[in-house]
Short mmCIF file of C-alpha atoms in Angstrom, two decimals:
data_model
loop_
_atom_site.label_atom_id
_atom_site.label_comp_id
_atom_site.label_asym_id
_atom_site.label_seq_id
_atom_site.Cartn_x
_atom_site.Cartn_y
_atom_site.Cartn_z
CA MET A 1 85.11 -81.94 -68.48
CA THR A 2 88.53 -80.61 -66.22
CA CYS A 3 88.55 -81.81 -63.00
CA TRP A 4 91.02 -79.50 -60.74
CA SER A 5 93.03 -79.57 -57.30
CA THR A 6 91.95 -76.78 -54.93
CA GLY A 7 95.88 -75.48 -54.78
CA MET A 8 96.97 -72.51 -52.31
CA PRO A 9 96.80 -68.68 -53.29
CA THR A 10 100.24 -67.44 -53.85
CA GLY A 11 102.47 -65.87 -50.89
CA THR A 12 100.03 -68.79 -48.31
CA THR A 13 102.43 -68.27 -45.32
CA ARG A 14 103.12 -71.59 -43.64
CA GLY A 15 100.28 -70.91 -41.01
CA ASP A 16 97.88 -70.52 -42.92
CA ALA A 17 98.82 -73.31 -45.16
CA MET A 18 97.96 -75.90 -42.14
CA LYS A 19 94.17 -73.82 -41.74
CA HIS A 20 93.53 -73.74 -45.83
CA ARG A 21 94.44 -77.75 -45.99
CA SER A 22 92.36 -78.57 -42.67
CA ARG A 23 89.45 -76.51 -43.75
CA ASP A 24 90.03 -77.95 -47.88
CA ARG A 25 89.80 -81.92 -46.83
CA ALA A 26 86.49 -82.55 -47.21
CA GLY A 27 85.81 -80.31 -50.40
CA LEU A 28 88.90 -82.01 -52.22
CA THR A 29 87.19 -85.69 -51.40
CA ALA A 30 83.71 -84.31 -52.97
CA VAL A 31 85.16 -82.82 -55.90
CA ALA A 32 87.67 -86.16 -56.52
CA ALA A 33 84.27 -88.52 -56.20
CA LEU A 34 82.44 -86.17 -58.11
CA CYS A 35 85.14 -86.64 -61.03
CA ALA A 36 84.78 -89.81 -60.90
CA VAL A 37 81.23 -89.78 -61.30
CA ALA A 38 81.20 -87.82 -64.37
CA THR A 39 84.07 -90.07 -66.39
CA MET A 40 81.83 -93.08 -65.25
CA ALA A 41 79.27 -91.35 -67.25
CA VAL A 42 81.06 -90.09 -70.36
CA GLN A 43 82.13 -93.61 -71.09
CA ILE A 44 78.69 -94.76 -71.73
CA PRO A 45 78.86 -93.36 -75.36
CA VAL A 46 82.12 -94.26 -76.35
CA ALA A 47 80.89 -98.24 -74.73
CA ALA A 48 77.99 -97.95 -77.38
CA ALA A 49 80.31 -96.86 -80.75
CA ASP A 50 82.52 -99.50 -79.42
CA SER A 51 80.17 -102.47 -80.33
CA PRO A 52 80.95 -104.42 -83.34
CA THR A 53 79.09 -102.78 -86.43
CA GLY A 54 79.13 -106.29 -88.84
CA ALA A 55 77.79 -109.87 -87.97
CA ARG A 56 79.63 -112.21 -86.17
CA GLU A 57 80.00 -115.22 -87.73
CA TYR A 58 80.33 -118.57 -85.99
CA LYS A 59 82.77 -119.23 -83.25
CA VAL A 60 84.84 -122.64 -84.40
CA GLN A 61 86.09 -125.03 -81.42
CA GLY A 62 87.60 -128.28 -82.18
CA THR A 63 90.56 -130.13 -82.56
CA PRO A 64 91.71 -129.67 -86.46
CA VAL A 65 91.08 -132.95 -88.42
CA HIS A 66 91.26 -133.21 -92.57
CA GLY A 67 88.98 -135.36 -93.31
CA ALA A 68 89.67 -138.22 -95.68
CA GLY A 69 88.68 -138.43 -99.80
CA SER A 70 88.03 -142.06 -99.27
CA GLY A 71 87.27 -144.52 -96.01
CA ALA A 72 90.83 -146.42 -96.61
CA ASP A 73 92.29 -143.35 -95.24
CA ALA A 74 89.52 -141.60 -92.92
CA PRO A 75 90.77 -140.44 -89.72
CA SER A 76 89.30 -141.39 -86.43
CA LEU A 77 87.29 -139.23 -84.20
CA ARG A 78 87.45 -139.92 -80.30
CA PRO A 79 84.92 -139.80 -78.04
CA GLY A 80 83.78 -136.86 -76.04
CA ARG A 81 86.13 -134.38 -78.69
CA THR A 82 85.19 -131.68 -80.65
CA TYR A 83 87.17 -131.38 -84.31
CA ALA A 84 87.35 -128.68 -87.13
CA ASP A 85 87.10 -129.08 -90.34
CA ARG A 86 86.20 -126.89 -93.60
CA LEU A 87 84.02 -128.60 -96.48
CA GLY A 88 84.09 -127.13 -100.06
CA PRO A 89 81.66 -126.76 -102.63
CA GLY A 90 81.32 -130.26 -103.38
CA GLU A 91 83.14 -132.12 -101.25
CA LYS A 92 82.42 -135.13 -99.39
CA ARG A 93 84.94 -136.12 -96.49
CA PHE A 94 84.79 -139.32 -94.10
CA TYR A 95 85.99 -140.00 -91.19
CA GLY A 96 86.34 -143.30 -88.65
CA VAL A 97 84.03 -144.38 -85.49
CA ASP A 98 84.36 -147.16 -83.58
CA LEU A 99 82.24 -148.23 -81.49
CA ASP A 100 80.97 -151.30 -79.36
CA ALA A 101 78.02 -153.49 -79.46
CA LYS A 102 76.22 -151.85 -76.37
CA SER A 103 76.20 -147.85 -76.54
CA ALA A 104 74.23 -145.71 -78.68
CA ALA A 105 76.78 -143.29 -80.45
CA TYR A 106 75.81 -139.49 -82.25
CA VAL A 107 78.30 -137.86 -85.01
CA SER A 108 76.49 -134.08 -85.04
CA ALA A 109 78.46 -132.07 -88.00
CA VAL A 110 78.23 -128.14 -87.92
CA ALA A 111 78.73 -126.49 -90.98
CA ALA A 112 78.41 -122.71 -90.81
CA PRO A 113 78.36 -120.67 -93.96
CA ARG A 114 79.81 -117.12 -92.98
CA PRO A 115 76.80 -114.92 -92.18
CA GLY A 116 75.39 -112.27 -95.25
CA ALA A 117 77.01 -115.60 -97.70
CA GLY A 118 74.74 -115.68 -101.05
CA VAL A 119 72.85 -119.21 -100.18
CA VAL A 120 69.91 -120.13 -101.65
CA SER A 121 67.43 -123.28 -100.15
CA TYR A 122 68.11 -125.53 -103.49
CA ARG A 123 71.72 -125.47 -104.05
CA ASP A 124 73.10 -124.77 -100.55
CA GLY A 125 73.04 -127.55 -97.75
CA VAL A 126 75.11 -130.45 -96.05
CA THR A 127 74.22 -134.59 -96.19
CA VAL A 128 75.76 -136.82 -92.81
CA THR A 129 75.67 -140.34 -93.83
CA LEU A 130 76.59 -143.36 -91.07
CA LYS A 131 77.77 -146.71 -92.19
CA ASN A 132 78.94 -150.14 -91.23
CA SER A 133 82.03 -151.74 -91.96
CA ALA A 134 80.03 -152.99 -94.73
CA GLY A 135 78.60 -150.25 -96.50
CA GLY A 136 75.27 -150.78 -94.97
CA ILE A 137 73.60 -147.19 -94.30
CA CYS A 138 72.78 -146.85 -90.55
CA ASP A 139 71.57 -143.08 -90.48
CA THR A 140 71.73 -140.29 -92.61
CA VAL A 141 70.27 -136.66 -92.27
CA PRO A 142 70.18 -133.47 -95.20
CA ARG A 143 70.40 -130.24 -94.09
CA ARG A 144 69.72 -127.87 -96.63
CA ILE A 145 69.19 -123.67 -95.84
CA ASP A 146 65.33 -122.78 -95.75
CA THR A 147 65.51 -119.36 -96.70
CA LYS A 148 67.21 -117.98 -99.98
CA GLY A 149 69.84 -115.53 -98.95
CA VAL A 150 69.72 -116.14 -95.31
CA ALA A 151 72.82 -118.03 -94.21
CA TYR A 152 72.96 -119.85 -91.31
CA PRO A 153 74.92 -122.63 -89.37
CA LEU A 154 73.61 -126.28 -90.78
CA ALA A 155 73.40 -128.39 -87.60
CA ASP A 156 72.26 -132.28 -86.95
CA TYR A 157 73.83 -135.52 -86.21
CA VAL A 158 73.54 -138.99 -87.63
CA THR A 159 73.11 -142.38 -84.80
CA ARG A 160 73.49 -145.85 -83.74
CA GLN A 161 71.33 -147.19 -81.50
CA THR A 162 71.18 -150.93 -80.03
CA GLY A 163 68.18 -151.89 -78.75
CA SER A 164 65.35 -153.54 -80.65
CA GLY A 165 63.96 -151.12 -82.59
CA SER A 166 67.19 -150.41 -84.38
CA VAL A 167 68.87 -151.49 -87.83
CA THR A 168 69.98 -154.53 -86.95
CA SER A 169 73.14 -154.43 -89.34
CA CYS A 170 74.48 -151.76 -87.44
CA ARG A 171 74.54 -152.78 -83.96
CA ALA A 172 77.82 -154.92 -83.76
CA ALA A 173 80.88 -153.92 -82.57
CA GLY A 174 83.74 -152.28 -85.38
CA ARG A 175 84.84 -149.47 -87.17
CA TYR A 176 81.61 -147.24 -89.24
CA LEU A 177 82.38 -144.44 -90.97
CA VAL A 178 80.75 -140.99 -91.18
CA THR A 179 80.70 -138.73 -94.44
CA VAL A 180 79.86 -135.10 -94.67
CA GLU A 181 79.23 -134.68 -97.96
CA ARG A 182 78.51 -130.53 -99.28
CA GLN A 183 76.18 -129.84 -102.19
CA ALA A 184 77.65 -129.56 -105.73
CA GLY A 185 76.73 -125.84 -107.26
CA SER A 186 76.89 -123.87 -104.59
CA ALA A 187 76.23 -120.06 -104.63
CA ASP A 188 78.47 -119.94 -102.41
CA PRO A 189 81.85 -120.47 -103.79
CA ASP A 190 83.85 -120.25 -100.17
CA SER A 191 84.66 -123.24 -98.07
CA TRP A 192 82.60 -123.72 -94.56
CA PRO A 193 84.02 -124.16 -91.42
CA LEU A 194 83.28 -127.47 -89.83
CA GLU A 195 82.49 -128.61 -86.34
CA LEU A 196 82.29 -132.28 -85.74
CA ARG A 197 81.63 -134.26 -82.47
CA LEU A 198 81.05 -137.64 -81.43
CA MET A 199 79.08 -138.68 -78.77
CA VAL A 200 78.70 -142.12 -76.91
CA GLU A 201 75.90 -142.89 -74.61
CA PRO A 202 76.27 -145.80 -72.00
CA PRO A 203 73.66 -148.70 -72.13
CA VAL A 204 70.69 -149.07 -70.14
CA LYS A 205 71.43 -151.36 -67.21
CA GLY A 206 69.82 -154.75 -67.45
CA GLY A 207 69.27 -153.49 -71.86
CA SER A 208 67.50 -151.23 -74.03
CA THR A 209 64.23 -152.71 -75.28
CA GLY A 210 62.60 -150.63 -77.42
CA GLN A 211 59.67 -149.32 -74.81
CA ALA A 212 57.34 -147.26 -76.16
CA PRO A 213 57.43 -143.10 -75.27
CA GLU A 214 57.11 -142.63 -71.68
CA GLY A 215 53.74 -139.83 -71.81
CA SER A 216 52.44 -138.45 -74.59
CA TRP A 217 53.95 -134.99 -76.73
CA HIS A 218 50.18 -133.91 -77.65
CA ALA A 219 49.60 -131.77 -74.64
CA GLU A 220 49.20 -127.85 -75.21
CA PRO A 221 52.72 -126.47 -74.87
CA PRO A 222 52.93 -124.39 -71.74
CA ARG A 223 52.98 -121.06 -72.24
CA PRO A 224 55.51 -118.74 -71.96
CA PRO A 225 56.28 -115.70 -69.64
CA SER A 226 55.55 -112.50 -70.16
CA GLY A 227 57.40 -109.30 -68.20
CA SER A 228 60.49 -107.35 -68.83
CA ALA A 229 63.70 -108.90 -70.07
CA ARG A 230 67.17 -109.16 -68.21
CA PRO A 231 70.19 -108.70 -70.35
CA ARG A 232 71.32 -111.94 -71.79
CA PRO A 233 74.50 -111.82 -73.97
CA GLY A 234 74.38 -115.27 -76.69
CA GLY A 235 76.92 -117.37 -77.55
CA ARG A 236 78.90 -117.57 -81.10
CA GLY A 237 78.32 -121.37 -81.37
CA PHE A 238 77.07 -124.11 -79.35
CA SER A 239 80.52 -124.26 -77.33
CA ASP A 240 80.22 -120.59 -75.70
CA ALA A 241 76.48 -120.78 -75.52
CA PRO A 242 75.54 -119.63 -71.84
CA LEU A 243 73.38 -121.10 -69.46
CA VAL A 244 69.16 -119.78 -69.82
CA SER A 245 66.25 -120.92 -68.19
CA THR A 246 62.82 -120.32 -67.67
CA GLY A 247 62.85 -116.25 -68.16
CA VAL A 248 62.62 -113.09 -70.68
CA TRP A 249 66.02 -112.12 -71.94
CA GLN A 250 66.84 -109.84 -74.19
CA ASP A 251 70.27 -109.62 -76.98
CA ASP A 252 71.57 -107.43 -79.24
CA PHE A 253 72.39 -108.76 -83.08
CA GLU A 254 73.39 -107.41 -85.89
CA PRO A 255 71.36 -108.36 -89.26
CA GLY A 256 72.66 -111.96 -90.06
CA GLU A 257 73.50 -113.26 -86.81
CA THR A 258 73.14 -116.66 -84.83
CA HIS A 259 73.01 -116.53 -81.10
CA PHE A 260 72.86 -119.33 -79.48
CA TYR A 261 71.45 -120.37 -75.67
CA ARG A 262 72.12 -123.32 -73.50
CA VAL A 263 69.26 -124.85 -72.01
CA PRO A 264 68.90 -127.47 -69.03
CA VAL A 265 66.06 -130.05 -69.60
CA ASP A 266 65.78 -133.19 -67.19
CA TRP A 267 63.67 -136.63 -67.84
CA GLY A 268 59.74 -135.29 -67.84
CA GLN A 269 60.37 -131.58 -68.98
CA GLN A 270 59.74 -130.17 -72.05
CA ILE A 271 60.59 -126.78 -73.89
CA SER A 272 58.70 -123.46 -74.97
CA ALA A 273 60.22 -120.31 -76.00
CA ILE A 274 59.32 -117.98 -78.49
CA ALA A 275 62.03 -115.63 -79.73
CA GLU A 276 60.40 -111.91 -81.40
CA LEU A 277 61.12 -108.53 -82.54
CA PRO A 278 60.42 -105.29 -82.04
CA ALA A 279 57.35 -103.78 -84.40
CA ASP A 280 58.39 -102.78 -87.98
CA GLY A 281 59.93 -98.81 -87.11
CA ALA A 282 57.88 -96.68 -89.79
CA ASP A 283 53.98 -98.17 -89.57
CA LYS A 284 54.34 -100.54 -87.24
CA SER A 285 53.08 -103.22 -88.85
CA THR A 286 54.55 -106.83 -88.40
CA SER A 287 53.23 -108.41 -92.05
CA LEU A 288 56.76 -107.21 -93.51
CA LEU A 289 58.55 -108.88 -90.73
CA GLN A 290 56.97 -112.40 -90.30
CA GLN A 291 60.07 -114.22 -92.10
CA ALA A 292 62.83 -111.19 -90.12
CA ILE A 293 63.84 -113.93 -87.15
CA ALA A 294 63.99 -117.62 -86.65
CA MET A 295 64.69 -120.28 -84.29
CA ARG A 296 65.70 -123.90 -84.17
CA ALA A 297 66.09 -126.04 -81.09
CA TYR A 298 69.23 -128.48 -80.80
CA ASN A 299 69.20 -131.79 -77.94
CA PRO A 300 72.25 -132.30 -75.72
CA ALA A 301 74.09 -134.10 -78.88
CA ARG A 302 73.31 -131.25 -81.29
CA GLY A 303 70.67 -132.73 -83.08
CA LEU A 304 67.57 -131.27 -84.59
CA ALA A 305 64.87 -131.46 -81.70
CA LYS A 306 62.64 -129.11 -84.01
CA ARG A 307 62.20 -125.81 -85.78
CA GLY A 308 60.62 -122.86 -85.29
CA THR A 309 57.38 -121.39 -86.95
CA ALA A 310 55.72 -118.11 -87.41
CA LEU A 311 52.86 -116.98 -84.50
CA ALA A 312 52.27 -113.73 -84.91
CA GLN A 313 48.84 -111.76 -86.07
CA GLU A 314 48.90 -108.55 -87.61
CA GLY A 315 49.21 -106.05 -84.92
CA GLU A 316 51.62 -108.28 -82.69
CA ARG A 317 55.40 -108.12 -82.98
CA PRO A 318 56.97 -110.44 -85.11
CA GLN A 319 57.12 -113.92 -83.35
CA THR A 320 58.51 -117.49 -83.79
CA GLU A 321 57.93 -120.13 -81.67
CA VAL A 322 59.73 -123.23 -80.79
CA SER A 323 57.95 -126.54 -78.65
CA THR A 324 59.35 -129.45 -77.69
CA ALA A 325 57.94 -133.04 -76.61
CA PRO A 326 59.15 -133.61 -73.22
CA ALA A 327 62.04 -135.37 -73.14
CA ALA A 328 61.59 -138.71 -72.52
CA TYR A 329 64.22 -141.69 -72.86
CA GLY A 330 61.75 -144.13 -74.99
CA ASN A 331 61.30 -141.25 -77.42
CA ARG A 332 63.92 -142.67 -79.31
CA TYR A 333 61.71 -145.47 -80.99
CA ALA A 334 58.93 -143.83 -81.45
CA LYS A 335 57.28 -143.97 -84.72
CA ALA A 336 56.90 -140.16 -85.18
CA ASP A 337 58.81 -137.04 -87.20
CA TYR A 338 62.26 -136.43 -86.10
CA SER A 339 61.25 -133.62 -83.35
CA VAL A 340 60.11 -136.50 -80.82
CA ARG A 341 62.81 -138.87 -81.50
CA ALA A 342 65.41 -136.07 -81.00
CA MET A 343 64.14 -135.44 -77.48
CA SER A 344 65.00 -138.90 -76.12
CA LEU A 345 68.15 -137.16 -73.88
CA THR A 346 68.50 -135.12 -71.15
CA GLY A 347 71.60 -132.40 -70.58
CA GLY A 348 72.22 -129.00 -71.97
CA TYR A 349 69.34 -128.49 -75.21
CA TYR A 350 70.17 -125.03 -77.30
CA LEU A 351 68.31 -122.48 -78.39
CA ALA A 352 69.72 -120.82 -82.31
CA VAL A 353 68.40 -117.52 -83.10
CA THR A 354 69.07 -115.88 -86.34
CA LEU A 355 68.73 -113.13 -87.74
CA ASN A 356 67.47 -112.65 -91.50
CA PRO A 357 68.55 -109.78 -93.37
CA PRO A 358 66.68 -109.70 -96.50
CA ASN A 359 64.07 -109.05 -94.13
CA VAL A 360 64.95 -107.12 -91.32
CA LYS A 361 66.87 -104.62 -93.38
CA PRO A 362 64.66 -102.39 -95.00
CA HIS A 363 62.42 -101.90 -92.33
CA LEU A 364 64.48 -102.02 -88.85
CA SER A 365 67.90 -100.19 -89.14
CA GLY A 366 71.61 -101.04 -86.52
CA THR A 367 71.32 -103.21 -84.30
CA VAL A 368 68.24 -105.03 -82.96
CA PRO A 369 67.05 -106.34 -79.63
CA VAL A 370 65.45 -109.50 -79.65
CA THR A 371 63.55 -111.29 -76.73
CA LEU A 372 63.83 -114.45 -76.39
CA ARG A 373 60.69 -115.55 -73.67
CA LEU A 374 61.48 -119.28 -72.10
CA ARG A 375 59.45 -121.72 -70.39
CA VAL A 376 61.02 -125.01 -69.08
CA ALA A 377 58.30 -126.92 -68.49
CA GLY A 378 57.23 -130.37 -66.52
CA THR A 379 57.67 -132.54 -63.85
CA THR A 380 60.89 -134.27 -63.49
CA HIS A 381 61.03 -137.54 -62.99
CA ASP A 382 64.19 -140.43 -62.39
CA GLY A 383 65.58 -142.11 -66.01
CA PRO A 384 67.02 -144.45 -66.87
CA SER A 385 69.47 -146.43 -65.26
CA TYR A 386 72.64 -145.71 -67.02
CA ALA A 387 75.64 -148.74 -66.92
CA GLY A 388 78.15 -146.01 -67.21
CA ASN A 389 78.24 -142.50 -66.53
CA ALA A 390 76.10 -140.45 -68.68
CA VAL A 391 76.26 -137.39 -67.78
CA LYS A 392 80.00 -137.68 -67.70
CA ALA A 393 79.37 -138.41 -71.53
CA GLY A 394 77.40 -135.30 -72.14
CA PHE A 395 74.23 -136.92 -71.26
CA GLY A 396 72.66 -135.71 -68.21
CA LEU A 397 72.91 -132.62 -65.88
CA THR A 398 75.49 -131.65 -63.02
CA ASP A 399 74.74 -130.85 -59.57
CA THR A 400 76.32 -128.13 -60.98
CA GLU A 401 74.54 -127.36 -63.63
CA LYS A 402 71.29 -127.70 -62.05
CA GLN A 403 72.29 -124.71 -59.13
CA GLU A 404 73.21 -122.54 -61.76
CA ALA A 405 69.87 -123.43 -63.97
CA ARG A 406 67.69 -122.74 -60.65
CA LYS A 407 69.64 -119.25 -60.51
CA ALA A 408 69.74 -118.64 -64.33
CA ALA A 409 65.37 -118.76 -63.61
CA SER A 410 64.50 -115.22 -63.99
CA PRO A 411 61.99 -113.93 -61.73
CA ILE A 412 59.37 -112.58 -63.58
CA GLN A 413 58.28 -109.26 -62.91
CA PRO A 414 55.98 -106.97 -65.37
CA ASP A 415 57.83 -103.53 -66.47
CA PRO A 416 55.80 -100.90 -63.54
CA MET A 417 54.45 -98.78 -66.30
CA GLY A 418 53.58 -101.13 -68.34
CA ARG A 419 55.75 -100.94 -71.42
CA PRO A 420 57.46 -103.74 -73.45
CA ALA A 421 61.10 -103.89 -72.45
CA GLY A 422 62.48 -102.32 -76.01
CA GLU A 423 60.87 -99.64 -75.02
CA HIS A 424 61.70 -99.87 -71.41
CA ARG A 425 65.56 -100.46 -72.68
CA ALA A 426 65.57 -97.40 -74.47
CA THR A 427 64.06 -95.12 -71.82
CA LEU A 428 66.40 -96.13 -69.85
CA ARG A 429 69.06 -95.25 -71.73
CA THR A 430 67.83 -92.11 -72.78
CA VAL A 431 67.33 -91.10 -68.81
CA ALA A 432 71.16 -92.35 -68.85
CA TYR A 433 72.55 -89.96 -71.10
CA THR A 434 70.31 -87.33 -69.33
CA SER A 435 71.49 -87.93 -66.07
CA PHE A 436 74.81 -87.61 -67.55
CA GLY A 437 74.40 -83.93 -68.96
CA THR A 438 72.67 -82.83 -65.90
CA GLY A 439 75.88 -84.25 -63.35
CA SER A 440 77.89 -82.43 -65.47
CA LEU A 441 75.88 -78.90 -65.02
CA LEU A 442 75.76 -80.03 -61.22
CA LEU A 443 79.64 -80.85 -61.19
CA ILE A 444 80.53 -77.86 -62.65
CA GLY A 445 78.26 -75.71 -60.57
CA LEU A 446 79.93 -77.08 -57.46
CA GLY A 447 83.30 -76.18 -58.57
CA VAL A 448 81.93 -72.65 -58.54
CA TRP A 449 80.54 -72.44 -55.28
CA ILE A 450 83.27 -74.35 -53.71
CA LEU A 451 85.81 -71.89 -55.22
CA THR A 452 83.40 -68.45 -54.22
CA ALA A 453 82.75 -70.34 -50.40
CA ARG A 454 87.08 -70.14 -50.52
CA ARG A 455 86.98 -66.42 -51.21
CA ARG A 456 84.12 -65.54 -48.95
CA ALA A 457 86.28 -67.42 -46.27
CA ALA A 458 89.72 -65.78 -47.18
CA ASP A 459 87.71 -62.56 -46.32
CA GLY A 460 85.94 -63.66 -43.19
CA PRO A 461 84.93 -61.57 -39.72
CA GLY A 462 88.45 -60.05 -38.53
CA GLY A 463 90.24 -60.18 -42.28
CA GLY A 464 91.65 -63.79 -41.28
CA PRO A 465 90.65 -67.59 -43.08
CA GLY A 466 87.34 -68.55 -41.10
CA VAL A 467 83.99 -70.02 -42.02
CA GLY A 468 81.12 -69.11 -44.21
CA PRO A 469 77.98 -70.21 -44.00
CA GLY A 470 78.21 -71.62 -47.38
CA ASP A 471 81.66 -73.13 -46.91
CA TRP A 472 82.22 -76.67 -46.11
CA ALA A 473 82.77 -77.53 -41.92
CA GLU A 474 84.39 -79.76 -39.48
CA THR A 475 81.96 -80.14 -36.86
CA ALA A 476 80.83 -82.43 -34.22
CA ASP A 477 78.25 -84.48 -34.02
CA PRO A 478 76.15 -83.36 -31.28
CA THR A 479 75.21 -87.37 -30.31
CA THR A 480 78.19 -88.78 -30.92
CA GLY A 481 80.73 -86.22 -29.60
CA GLN A 482 83.16 -87.49 -33.50
CA HIS A 483 84.19 -84.97 -35.93
CA ARG A 484 82.65 -85.50 -39.71
CA TYR A 485 82.99 -83.25 -42.65
CA GLY A 486 80.37 -81.93 -44.62
CA PRO A 487 78.31 -79.31 -45.30
CA PRO A 488 76.42 -76.77 -42.56
CA PRO A 489 72.81 -78.85 -41.72
CA ALA A 490 71.24 -75.82 -43.67
CA TRP A 491 72.45 -76.54 -46.83
#
């Protein structure tokens, strides 16, 4: 549509021009405003067309580093810094870390195959190992691709603890070696981006006693909220994950993408989350989409805290659930699996949601809306007293983060029409496009109306310019005496 200005007819005198200018000022303003609205409406489909069509890769952020082929040449990793490297099939890289005799340490590694890579569970994975100066193993963790054909970031850490329940030979101060090794015989020949981070947790005042974990992790997890979703685009990695808290959120995924979200968790709190998909577009069933979405929870040091579990029944939306134990310092000494020991820190936890292409593409086409239902529950309490600034080291929540977490909490409002969030969003999109079309017709009609009114005014009483019943008028408000522009009161 073309926006126009109402010019003067040819041959108009200076006096006529002054009269026309006074009368047409409001008409020009109205047309300009409606043209602006029309321009905004035109941008709606353009923005949708500009959205990316390919799956986003993991976003590696950090100082470039090249791991050595042996411990003698291993570059040093500094606390609180993130490093970037690459790792090919069958390669093993060495890195050095210098630790004291009192602090706990966590060295995380994130290996990120590209979305859509031809990976298989028994051939593709990485192993991270921490050794002391004598070559003794302090900790080791292997991470493998869970599902054939589904490439996603593999992340976890190795840790050195100093309490009575830790490995005795790994409590001394000195230089330790970290190795990251990729399995040989990979089906994916590409080198994988590698992100490394060392975090050092200050010691507890009075010394750690290896006490039993506080509370119980066997309690029934809190139920995630229901209701309509609010948009929240996820990050491409740990470094740019947006803050989310209790609420219902929605994000758009391309098949193969993994999106990250940061969840603030304090002592005594736990996470309960559900990631869900729309039903199958063809037959509205969920049986073919049960493995289409995966979710994992990571603690502030990027250690795997919990894998998601599929829980949808036939006829329900495909869902994956993650529920963690309450965060407690003593969990690190629990005689239980990793999912409890990992819940021994406070700060920003992470949820990583992956859309599995082999399970999605035959049933849901294009960009897929994913709903994340999240609840952070539990009574907060004071934690241990650190002999140092734990928050600065990356453990715990700053006052600003706590305030942001409260702002991020969504008011859980059900959709007034009782529709699922995806359908609600589709309805809003339809309304937007319909409004655009209707608004365009109204704009055309208004332009014709204004031009007709001007011609009518030009032929008004006495053959001279005048204000007809359909023209814009400058009138005085009978209550205030102020002049205002606009249509006659009967319009």
